[in-house]
Coordinates of C-alpha atoms in Angstrom, one line a residue:
M1297 CA 49.2 143.3 95.0
A1298 CA 50.1 141.1 97.9
I1299 CA 49.1 137.4 97.9
S1300 CA 46.3 138.3 100.3
A1301 CA 44.5 141.6 100.1
F1302 CA 43.8 141.3 103.8
D1303 CA 47.5 141.7 104.6
S1304 CA 48.4 144.1 101.8
A1305 CA 50.1 147.3 102.9
M1306 CA 48.3 149.2 100.1
Y1307 CA 44.8 147.7 100.7
R1308 CA 45.1 147.4 104.4
D1309 CA 42.6 150.2 105.2
L1310 CA 40.1 148.6 102.8
F1311 CA 40.3 144.9 103.7
H1312 CA 42.2 144.6 107.0
D1313 CA 40.7 144.7 110.5
R1314 CA 43.3 145.6 113.0
E1315 CA 41.5 144.2 116.1
I1316 CA 41.1 140.8 114.6
G1317 CA 44.4 141.0 112.7
A1318 CA 46.2 141.1 116.1
L1319 CA 44.8 137.7 116.9
F1320 CA 46.0 136.1 113.6
T1321 CA 49.6 137.0 113.6
D1322 CA 52.4 134.4 114.0
S1323 CA 53.2 135.9 117.3
A1324 CA 49.6 135.6 118.5
E1325 CA 49.5 131.9 117.5
V1326 CA 52.8 131.1 119.2
R1327 CA 51.6 132.9 122.4
A1328 CA 48.3 131.0 122.4
M1329 CA 50.1 127.6 122.0
M1330 CA 52.5 128.4 124.8
I1331 CA 49.6 129.3 127.1
V1332 CA 48.1 125.8 126.2
E1333 CA 51.4 124.1 127.0
G1334 CA 51.7 125.9 130.3
A1335 CA 48.1 125.1 131.2
L1336 CA 48.6 121.4 130.2
A1337 CA 51.6 121.1 132.4
K1338 CA 49.8 122.7 135.3
A1339 CA 46.9 120.3 135.0
Q1340 CA 49.2 117.3 134.8
G1341 CA 51.2 118.4 137.8
K1342 CA 48.1 118.8 139.8
L1343 CA 47.1 115.3 139.0
G1344 CA 50.5 113.7 139.5
V1345 CA 51.0 112.8 135.8
I1346 CA 54.2 114.8 135.8
P1347 CA 56.2 116.2 138.8
E1348 CA 54.5 119.2 140.2
L1349 CA 57.7 121.2 140.5
S1350 CA 58.4 120.7 136.8
A1351 CA 54.8 121.6 136.0
A1352 CA 55.2 124.9 137.8
A1353 CA 58.5 125.7 136.0
I1354 CA 56.8 125.0 132.6
Q1355 CA 53.8 127.0 133.4
R1356 CA 55.9 129.9 134.6
A1357 CA 58.1 129.7 131.5
S1358 CA 55.1 129.7 129.2
M1359 CA 54.2 133.2 130.5
E1360 CA 57.7 134.5 130.4
L1361 CA 59.5 133.1 127.4
Q1362 CA 59.6 135.0 124.1
I1363 CA 60.0 132.8 121.0
D1364 CA 60.6 134.3 117.6
P1365 CA 58.1 132.7 115.1
A1366 CA 60.6 133.2 112.2
G1367 CA 63.0 130.9 114.0
L1368 CA 60.4 128.1 113.7
A1369 CA 60.1 128.3 109.9
A1370 CA 62.8 125.8 108.8
E1371 CA 61.6 122.9 110.8
T1372 CA 58.0 123.7 110.2
G1373 CA 58.7 123.6 106.5
Q1374 CA 59.7 120.0 106.9
S1375 CA 57.3 118.8 109.6
A1376 CA 54.3 120.9 108.3
V1377 CA 53.2 121.5 111.9
V1378 CA 54.9 124.2 114.0
V1379 CA 54.7 122.4 117.4
P1380 CA 57.8 120.3 117.2
A1381 CA 59.9 123.4 116.5
L1382 CA 58.0 125.3 119.2
V1383 CA 58.6 122.6 121.8
K1384 CA 62.3 122.5 121.0
A1385 CA 62.6 126.3 121.3
F1386 CA 60.5 126.2 124.5
R1387 CA 62.8 123.6 126.1
N1388 CA 65.9 125.4 125.1
G1389 CA 64.6 128.7 126.4
M1390 CA 63.7 127.1 129.8
N1391 CA 67.4 126.2 130.3
A1392 CA 66.2 123.6 132.8
P1393 CA 66.4 120.2 131.1
E1394 CA 65.2 118.4 134.2
H1395 CA 61.9 120.3 134.0
A1396 CA 61.7 120.8 130.3
A1397 CA 61.6 117.1 129.7
Y1398 CA 58.0 117.1 130.9
L1399 CA 56.9 119.7 128.5
H1400 CA 54.2 118.6 126.0
W1401 CA 53.8 115.3 127.9
G1402 CA 51.5 112.9 126.2
A1403 CA 50.0 115.5 123.9
T1404 CA 50.3 115.8 120.1
S1405 CA 50.8 118.8 117.9
Q1406 CA 47.1 119.1 116.9
D1407 CA 46.1 119.3 120.6
I1408 CA 48.2 122.3 121.1
M1409 CA 47.4 124.0 117.8
D1410 CA 43.6 123.4 117.9
T1411 CA 43.3 124.5 121.5
G1412 CA 45.4 127.6 120.8
L1413 CA 43.1 128.3 117.9
I1414 CA 40.0 128.0 120.1
L1415 CA 41.5 130.4 122.6
R1416 CA 41.8 133.0 119.9
L1417 CA 38.4 132.2 118.4
R1418 CA 36.8 132.8 121.8
Q1419 CA 38.1 136.4 121.6
V1420 CA 37.0 136.7 118.0
L1421 CA 33.4 135.6 118.8
T1422 CA 33.2 138.2 121.6
I1423 CA 34.2 140.9 119.2
F1424 CA 31.8 139.6 116.6
D1425 CA 28.9 139.6 119.0
A1426 CA 29.6 143.1 120.2
R1427 CA 29.7 144.4 116.6
L1428 CA 26.4 142.7 115.8
V1429 CA 24.8 144.4 118.7
T1430 CA 26.2 147.8 117.5
I1431 CA 24.7 147.2 114.0
I1432 CA 21.4 146.0 115.3
K1433 CA 20.9 148.9 117.6
A1434 CA 21.9 151.4 114.9
L1435 CA 19.4 149.8 112.5
G1436 CA 16.8 149.9 115.3
V1437 CA 17.1 153.6 115.6
Q1438 CA 16.8 154.0 111.8
A1439 CA 13.7 151.8 111.8
K1440 CA 12.0 153.8 114.6
T1441 CA 12.9 157.1 113.1
H1442 CA 11.8 156.3 109.6
R1443 CA 9.0 153.8 110.5
A1444 CA 6.5 155.6 108.2
L1445 CA 8.8 157.2 105.6
P1446 CA 7.3 155.9 102.3
M1447 CA 9.5 154.6 99.6
A1448 CA 9.0 152.3 96.6
A1449 CA 9.5 148.6 97.3
R1450 CA 11.0 146.9 94.3
T1451 CA 10.8 143.3 93.1
Y1452 CA 12.8 142.0 90.1
A1453 CA 14.3 145.6 90.1
Q1454 CA 10.9 147.0 89.2
V1455 CA 8.7 149.3 91.4
A1456 CA 6.2 147.1 93.1
S1457 CA 4.2 148.8 95.9
P1458 CA 5.0 151.2 98.7
T1459 CA 6.9 150.3 101.8
S1460 CA 8.8 152.4 104.4
F1461 CA 12.5 153.0 104.9
G1462 CA 12.0 151.9 108.5
A1463 CA 10.7 148.5 107.3
V1464 CA 13.7 148.1 105.0
C1465 CA 16.0 148.8 107.9
A1466 CA 14.1 146.2 109.9
S1467 CA 14.5 143.7 107.1
W1468 CA 18.3 144.3 107.3
G1469 CA 18.5 143.9 111.0
T1470 CA 16.1 141.0 111.8
P1471 CA 18.4 138.3 110.4
L1472 CA 21.3 139.8 112.5
I1473 CA 19.2 139.1 115.7
R1474 CA 18.8 135.5 114.5
H1475 CA 22.6 135.3 113.9
R1476 CA 23.2 136.3 117.5
T1477 CA 21.0 133.5 118.6
R1478 CA 22.8 131.1 116.4
L1479 CA 26.2 132.3 117.7
A1480 CA 25.1 131.7 121.3
E1481 CA 24.0 128.2 120.3
L1482 CA 27.2 127.3 118.5
K1483 CA 29.6 128.6 121.1
P1484 CA 29.3 125.7 123.6
R1485 CA 29.9 123.3 120.7
L1486 CA 33.0 125.2 119.4
L1487 CA 34.8 126.4 122.5
N1488 CA 36.3 123.1 123.6
V1489 CA 39.9 122.1 124.4
S1490 CA 41.5 119.5 122.2
L1491 CA 43.5 116.9 124.1
S1492 CA 43.6 113.4 122.6
G1493 CA 47.2 112.4 122.1
A1494 CA 48.8 110.9 119.1
A1495 CA 45.9 108.8 117.9
G1496 CA 43.0 110.2 119.9
T1497 CA 43.4 107.7 122.8
L1498 CA 45.5 109.7 125.4
S1499 CA 47.5 106.5 125.8
M1500 CA 50.5 108.3 127.4
M1501 CA 48.5 109.9 130.2
Q1502 CA 48.8 106.9 132.7
G1503 CA 45.1 106.2 132.6
R1504 CA 44.3 109.7 133.7
G1505 CA 43.8 111.3 130.3
A1506 CA 40.2 112.2 130.8
E1507 CA 41.0 113.9 134.1
V1508 CA 43.8 115.8 132.5
R1509 CA 41.6 117.0 129.7
A1510 CA 38.9 118.1 132.2
A1511 CA 41.5 120.0 134.2
L1512 CA 43.0 121.6 131.1
A1513 CA 39.6 122.8 130.1
E1514 CA 38.9 124.3 133.5
G1515 CA 42.3 126.0 133.6
L1516 CA 41.7 127.6 130.2
G1517 CA 38.0 128.5 130.8
L1518 CA 37.0 126.2 127.9
S1519 CA 34.7 123.2 127.8
D1520 CA 35.7 119.5 127.9
P1521 CA 34.4 117.7 124.7
Q1522 CA 35.0 114.4 126.4
D1523 CA 36.3 112.9 123.2
S1524 CA 38.7 113.6 120.3
W1525 CA 37.8 116.0 117.6
H1526 CA 41.1 115.8 115.7
S1527 CA 39.3 114.5 112.6
T1528 CA 35.7 115.5 113.3
R1529 CA 35.6 119.2 112.2
D1530 CA 31.9 119.8 112.3
T1531 CA 32.2 122.6 114.9
I1532 CA 34.8 124.5 112.8
A1533 CA 32.6 124.0 109.7
E1534 CA 29.6 125.2 111.7
L1535 CA 31.4 128.4 112.6
C1536 CA 32.4 128.9 109.0
G1537 CA 28.8 128.4 107.9
W1538 CA 27.7 131.0 110.5
M1539 CA 30.3 133.5 109.3
T1540 CA 29.2 133.0 105.8
I1541 CA 25.5 133.7 106.5
V1542 CA 26.5 136.8 108.5
A1543 CA 28.6 138.1 105.6
G1544 CA 25.7 137.3 103.3
S1545 CA 23.2 139.3 105.4
L1546 CA 25.6 142.2 105.5
G1547 CA 26.2 141.8 101.8
K1548 CA 22.5 142.1 101.2
I1549 CA 22.6 145.5 102.9
G1550 CA 25.4 146.5 100.6
E1551 CA 23.5 145.4 97.5
D1552 CA 20.5 147.5 98.5
L1553 CA 22.6 150.5 99.3
I1554 CA 24.4 150.3 96.0
L1555 CA 21.0 150.5 94.2
M1556 CA 19.6 153.2 96.5
T1557 CA 22.6 155.4 95.8
Q1558 CA 22.5 154.8 92.0
S1559 CA 22.5 157.8 89.8
G1560 CA 18.9 158.7 89.0
V1561 CA 17.6 157.0 92.2
N1562 CA 19.6 158.7 94.9
E1563 CA 17.2 157.7 97.7
I1564 CA 19.9 157.7 100.4
S1565 CA 23.2 159.4 100.9
L1566 CA 26.3 157.9 102.5
A1567 CA 28.5 159.6 105.0
T1568 CA 31.6 158.8 102.9
G1569 CA 32.2 157.8 99.3
G1570 CA 35.0 157.0 97.1
G1571 CA 36.4 159.3 94.4
S1572 CA 37.3 158.7 90.8
S1573 CA 40.8 159.3 89.3
T1574 CA 39.2 161.2 86.4
M1575 CA 35.5 162.1 87.2
P1576 CA 35.4 164.7 89.9
Q1577 CA 31.6 164.5 90.3
K1578 CA 31.6 160.9 91.5
S1579 CA 31.1 159.6 95.0
N1580 CA 31.3 155.9 94.7
P1581 CA 29.5 153.6 97.2
V1582 CA 32.8 152.0 98.3
Q1583 CA 31.6 150.6 101.6
P1584 CA 28.4 148.9 100.3
S1585 CA 30.5 147.5 97.4
L1586 CA 33.0 146.1 100.0
L1587 CA 30.2 144.4 101.9
V1588 CA 29.0 142.7 98.7
A1589 CA 32.5 141.6 97.7
L1590 CA 33.3 140.2 101.1
G1591 CA 30.0 138.3 101.1
R1592 CA 30.7 136.7 97.8
Q1593 CA 34.3 135.9 98.8
M1594 CA 33.0 134.2 102.0
V1595 CA 30.8 131.8 99.9
A1596 CA 33.9 130.7 98.0
L1597 CA 36.0 130.3 101.1
N1598 CA 33.2 128.4 102.9
S1599 CA 33.1 125.8 100.1
A1600 CA 36.7 125.0 100.9
M1601 CA 36.1 124.8 104.6
Q1602 CA 33.0 122.6 104.2
G1603 CA 35.1 120.3 102.0
A1604 CA 37.7 120.2 104.7
T1605 CA 35.3 118.3 106.9
L1606 CA 36.4 115.2 104.9
H1607 CA 39.2 114.1 107.2
R1608 CA 40.8 110.8 106.6
Q1609 CA 41.1 108.4 109.5
Q1610 CA 42.4 109.9 112.8
R1611 CA 44.2 112.9 111.3
D1612 CA 44.4 114.2 107.8
G1613 CA 47.2 116.7 106.9
A1614 CA 45.7 117.8 103.6
A1615 CA 42.3 118.7 105.1
W1616 CA 43.9 120.4 108.1
F1617 CA 46.1 122.5 105.8
V1618 CA 43.0 123.7 104.0
E1619 CA 41.8 125.0 107.3
W1620 CA 45.0 126.9 108.0
M1621 CA 44.9 128.6 104.6
T1622 CA 41.2 129.4 104.7
L1623 CA 39.8 130.0 108.2
P1624 CA 41.9 133.1 109.0
Q1625 CA 40.7 134.8 105.8
M1626 CA 37.1 134.0 106.7
V1627 CA 37.5 135.4 110.2
M1628 CA 39.1 138.6 108.7
A1629 CA 36.4 139.0 106.1
T1630 CA 33.6 138.6 108.6
A1631 CA 35.3 141.1 110.9
R1632 CA 35.8 143.7 108.2
A1633 CA 32.2 143.3 107.0
L1634 CA 30.9 143.8 110.6
D1635 CA 33.0 146.9 111.0
V1636 CA 31.9 148.4 107.7
A1637 CA 28.3 147.6 108.4
S1638 CA 28.6 149.2 111.8
E1639 CA 29.7 152.5 110.2
L1640 CA 27.0 152.4 107.6
A1641 CA 24.1 151.4 109.8
G1642 CA 24.2 154.6 111.8
S1643 CA 25.2 157.0 109.0
V1644 CA 22.9 156.3 106.1
T1645 CA 20.6 159.2 105.5
P1646 CA 17.3 158.8 103.5
D1647 CA 16.1 161.5 101.1
A1648 CA 12.4 161.7 101.5
D1649 CA 11.9 163.7 98.4
R1650 CA 13.8 161.3 96.2
M1651 CA 11.9 158.4 97.8
A1652 CA 8.6 160.1 97.0
A1653 CA 9.7 160.5 93.4
G1654 CA 10.5 156.9 93.3
I1655 CA 7.0 156.0 94.4
D1656 CA 5.1 158.1 91.9
D1657 CA 6.4 159.8 88.8
G1658 CA 3.0 161.3 88.2
L1659 CA 1.5 158.2 86.6
G1660 CA 0.6 156.5 89.8
L1661 CA 1.2 153.0 88.5
I1662 CA 2.5 151.9 91.9
Y1663 CA -1.1 151.9 93.1
A1664 CA -2.4 149.4 90.5
E1665 CA -2.6 146.6 93.0
A1666 CA -4.4 148.6 95.5
L1667 CA -6.9 149.8 92.8
S1668 CA -7.6 146.2 91.7
F1669 CA -8.4 145.2 95.3
A1670 CA -10.6 148.2 95.8
L1671 CA -12.6 147.3 92.6
A1672 CA -12.8 143.7 93.7
G1673 CA -15.4 144.8 96.2
H1674 CA -17.7 145.6 93.3
M1675 CA -16.8 143.0 90.7
S1676 CA -15.0 139.7 90.6
R1677 CA -11.3 139.7 91.3
P1678 CA -10.3 138.6 87.8
A1679 CA -12.5 141.2 86.3
A1680 CA -11.0 143.9 88.5
Q1681 CA -7.5 142.8 87.6
A1682 CA -8.3 142.9 83.9
A1683 CA -9.8 146.3 84.1
V1684 CA -6.8 147.8 86.0
K1685 CA -4.4 146.1 83.6
A1686 CA -6.1 147.8 80.7
L1687 CA -5.9 151.1 82.5
C1688 CA -2.2 150.6 83.1
K1689 CA -1.6 150.2 79.4
E1690 CA -3.6 153.3 78.7
T1691 CA -1.6 155.2 81.3
Q1692 CA 1.7 154.1 79.8
T1693 CA 0.8 155.0 76.3
G1694 CA -1.2 158.2 76.9
R1695 CA 0.9 159.4 79.9
I1696 CA -2.3 160.1 81.8
S1697 CA -2.2 159.2 85.5
L1698 CA -3.9 155.9 86.6
G1699 CA -5.8 157.9 89.2
D1700 CA -7.3 160.3 86.7
L1701 CA -8.3 157.4 84.4
A1702 CA -9.8 155.5 87.3
T1703 CA -11.8 158.5 88.4
A1704 CA -13.1 159.1 84.9
K1705 CA -14.1 155.4 84.5
W1706 CA -15.7 155.1 88.0
P1707 CA -16.8 158.7 88.8
D1708 CA -18.8 157.6 91.9
A1709 CA -15.8 156.0 93.6
D1710 CA -13.6 157.9 96.0
F1711 CA -10.0 157.1 95.2
A1712 CA -8.4 160.1 96.9
T1713 CA -7.2 158.1 99.9
L1714 CA -6.2 155.0 97.8
F1715 CA -3.7 156.9 95.7
S1716 CA -1.6 157.9 98.7
P1717 CA 1.6 156.3 99.9
A1718 CA 0.6 156.5 103.6
A1719 CA -2.5 154.5 102.9
Q1720 CA -0.6 151.7 101.2
L1721 CA 2.2 151.1 103.7
G1722 CA 0.3 148.1 105.2
D1723 CA 2.3 146.5 108.0
A1724 CA 5.5 148.3 107.2
P1725 CA 5.4 150.8 110.1
S1726 CA 4.5 148.0 112.6
D1727 CA 7.2 145.8 111.2
A1728 CA 9.7 148.6 111.8
D1729 CA 8.3 149.2 115.3
R1730 CA 8.6 145.5 116.2
F1731 CA 12.2 145.3 115.1
A1732 CA 13.1 148.6 116.8
K1733 CA 11.7 147.3 120.1
A1734 CA 13.7 144.0 119.7
A1735 CA 16.8 145.9 118.9
K1736 CA 16.5 148.2 121.9
A1737 CA 16.0 145.2 124.2
I1738 CA 19.3 143.7 123.3

């Protein structure tokens, strides 16, 4: 196996997301950094920090030059950061030393790398948001369609009381709506340029550093943080936390689907399944399992990213390196989870008969809670609970339905409606309706 499953040729179709992968290649990173260098020169030329003619030449070259990332490897291996090698290759490629001398004027490597990263993350977040919308809307349709389709709710893996498949879909989708709100809130904090100079003071900008930063932000369509975030990585950590809870919510869908497709339960069917090398009858829940695995991996990766907020002084190579190794994997994992969930959300098919069988196997024990509350109108609640608990034991040992035992014990009571899934759905249909309406409004 490759070092990273995300880039493995064999496992590419399982773990890799092509759309996001295109933004996290060496070539994409180099291109983003060159755009930043060109925009910086343009801003500085406009403000007279560097000659305007040189600024125009640099900006034009940033769009035209092609730099081979592999050619930057040797110097990067020594310097750790790629920008010194990139600037050297950029200057050589311009073939105009009188203009190239003003390239990267007053900036530092982290300014260029971080701003280039933000440019790519801006595209990533647009993709993430669109995929969230797709999942939410698909789950909204499922919730509306199956608003009153009864199924057994389970707590501690045991049958509890009836709910509806529509309400389950609503429970999957509701957190995703909140995640979109969180994303909208974090974007302004994240999508900032980085321009601070060697030690965060912009000391080489002739007293016009703040103006250059503002102009750079405007030129790139980003925000001006008005300070240095070289060693304050809270916005990056916030993004990683957000991606982790998104992956967790999608992983929860995966966990539920694995259990609902389990042999003997079979309450839903998937559009696609994985085969076995030796058991021809099997159709493994590969996509739900992938959601779970990605969610768990994200928790581990996020611990590294939150630890990387501990930057020493004005710049910390060790903490920064952790980001390089970890953040791309988190972005890829989130992207893949969103893509898989998009496929699942619209293709899951419930089996009404199997769901009905899960509610009542003929013994009716799922209605025990409802029976105890019905009896509480005629006796104390503790007495009702004790009476029903005794009947449940009798049901389990004698294999006589709870309904038949209750009717025999209280012949004057009418339990016909009580022992019915539709009568015990409670707010499940309205919960499904509320989510479906919210999903449609997005």
